Amino acid sequence: VFPIDDCVLMDIQQTTAELLAKWIGQRLLAQWQSELSWQPDSLVVKVDENHEQWGVWETKLPPAAR
């Protein structure tokens, strides 16, 4: 049992490091767009899974999306 304040419900199929990295990256992009009206050319998010093991999500945004 975990304290409710330490839990977050996420709309992802599984909690792999790769899917967590994607979830974080998509949330960052959405927040930057809504709050700053800005998006980067590309984004790489790495989630530390274990010693020297990373789940990575990378995206390059087309010029129209920036």
mmCIF file of C-alpha atoms in Angstrom:
data_model
loop_
_atom_site.group_PDB
_atom_site.id
_atom_site.type_symbol
_atom_site.label_atom_id
_atom_site.label_comp_id
_atom_site.label_asym_id
_atom_site.label_seq_id
_atom_site.Cartn_x
_atom_site.Cartn_y
_atom_site.Cartn_z
ATOM 1 C CA VAL A 1 0.000 0.000 0.000
ATOM 2 C CA PHE A 2 1.338 3.419 -0.989
ATOM 3 C CA PRO A 3 0.313 6.813 0.404
ATOM 4 C CA ILE A 4 -2.118 8.510 -2.012
ATOM 5 C CA ASP A 5 0.147 11.599 -2.223
ATOM 6 C CA ASP A 6 2.938 9.407 -3.613
ATOM 7 C CA CYS A 7 0.796 7.995 -6.448
ATOM 8 C CA VAL A 8 -0.064 9.251 -9.928
ATOM 9 C CA LEU A 9 -2.502 7.597 -12.324
ATOM 10 C CA MET A 10 -1.086 7.633 -15.844
ATOM 11 C CA ASP A 11 -2.810 6.807 -19.091
ATOM 12 C CA ILE A 12 -0.174 4.335 -20.300
ATOM 13 C CA GLN A 13 -0.435 0.621 -21.044
ATOM 14 C CA GLN A 14 2.547 -0.467 -18.950
ATOM 15 C CA THR A 15 5.039 1.206 -16.670
ATOM 16 C CA THR A 16 8.160 0.454 -18.675
ATOM 17 C CA ALA A 17 10.943 3.030 -18.540
ATOM 18 C CA GLU A 18 10.420 3.721 -22.261
ATOM 19 C CA LEU A 19 6.699 4.427 -21.837
ATOM 20 C CA LEU A 20 7.388 6.585 -18.782
ATOM 21 C CA ALA A 21 9.925 8.593 -20.823
ATOM 22 C CA LYS A 22 7.346 9.026 -23.606
ATOM 23 C CA TRP A 23 4.656 10.101 -21.117
ATOM 24 C CA ILE A 24 6.998 12.661 -19.550
ATOM 25 C CA GLY A 25 8.101 13.961 -22.957
ATOM 26 C CA GLN A 26 4.572 14.372 -24.278
ATOM 27 C CA ARG A 27 3.528 16.205 -21.105
ATOM 28 C CA LEU A 28 6.520 18.530 -21.386
ATOM 29 C CA LEU A 29 5.746 19.311 -25.033
ATOM 30 C CA ALA A 30 2.087 20.007 -24.260
ATOM 31 C CA GLN A 31 2.974 22.255 -21.318
ATOM 32 C CA TRP A 32 5.578 24.217 -23.273
ATOM 33 C CA GLN A 33 3.114 24.713 -26.123
ATOM 34 C CA SER A 34 0.250 25.849 -23.887
ATOM 35 C CA GLU A 35 2.255 28.020 -21.475
ATOM 36 C CA LEU A 36 5.014 29.361 -23.728
ATOM 37 C CA SER A 37 3.612 28.868 -27.266
ATOM 38 C CA TRP A 38 6.925 27.187 -27.987
ATOM 39 C CA GLN A 39 8.181 23.775 -29.039
ATOM 40 C CA PRO A 40 11.760 22.576 -29.515
ATOM 41 C CA ASP A 41 13.129 21.120 -32.736
ATOM 42 C CA SER A 42 13.590 17.794 -30.954
ATOM 43 C CA LEU A 43 13.372 16.292 -27.504
ATOM 44 C CA VAL A 44 15.103 13.357 -25.804
ATOM 45 C CA VAL A 45 13.863 12.072 -22.443
ATOM 46 C CA LYS A 46 15.798 9.406 -20.548
ATOM 47 C CA VAL A 47 14.449 7.554 -17.516
ATOM 48 C CA ASP A 48 16.971 5.743 -15.325
ATOM 49 C CA GLU A 49 15.827 2.152 -15.064
ATOM 50 C CA ASN A 50 18.797 0.590 -13.299
ATOM 51 C CA HIS A 51 22.553 1.072 -13.134
ATOM 52 C CA GLU A 52 23.482 2.203 -16.679
ATOM 53 C CA GLN A 53 20.125 1.090 -18.113
ATOM 54 C CA TRP A 54 17.888 3.762 -19.573
ATOM 55 C CA GLY A 55 14.457 3.934 -21.129
ATOM 56 C CA VAL A 56 14.678 6.548 -23.883
ATOM 57 C CA TRP A 57 12.054 8.430 -25.897
ATOM 58 C CA GLU A 58 13.113 10.768 -28.688
ATOM 59 C CA THR A 59 11.057 12.871 -31.050
ATOM 60 C CA LYS A 60 11.810 15.344 -33.801
ATOM 61 C CA LEU A 61 9.067 17.853 -34.491
ATOM 62 C CA PRO A 62 8.270 18.938 -38.047
ATOM 63 C CA PRO A 63 8.559 22.674 -38.775
ATOM 64 C CA ALA A 64 4.759 23.046 -38.906
ATOM 65 C CA ALA A 65 4.451 21.807 -35.317
ATOM 66 C CA ARG A 66 6.881 24.375 -33.923
#
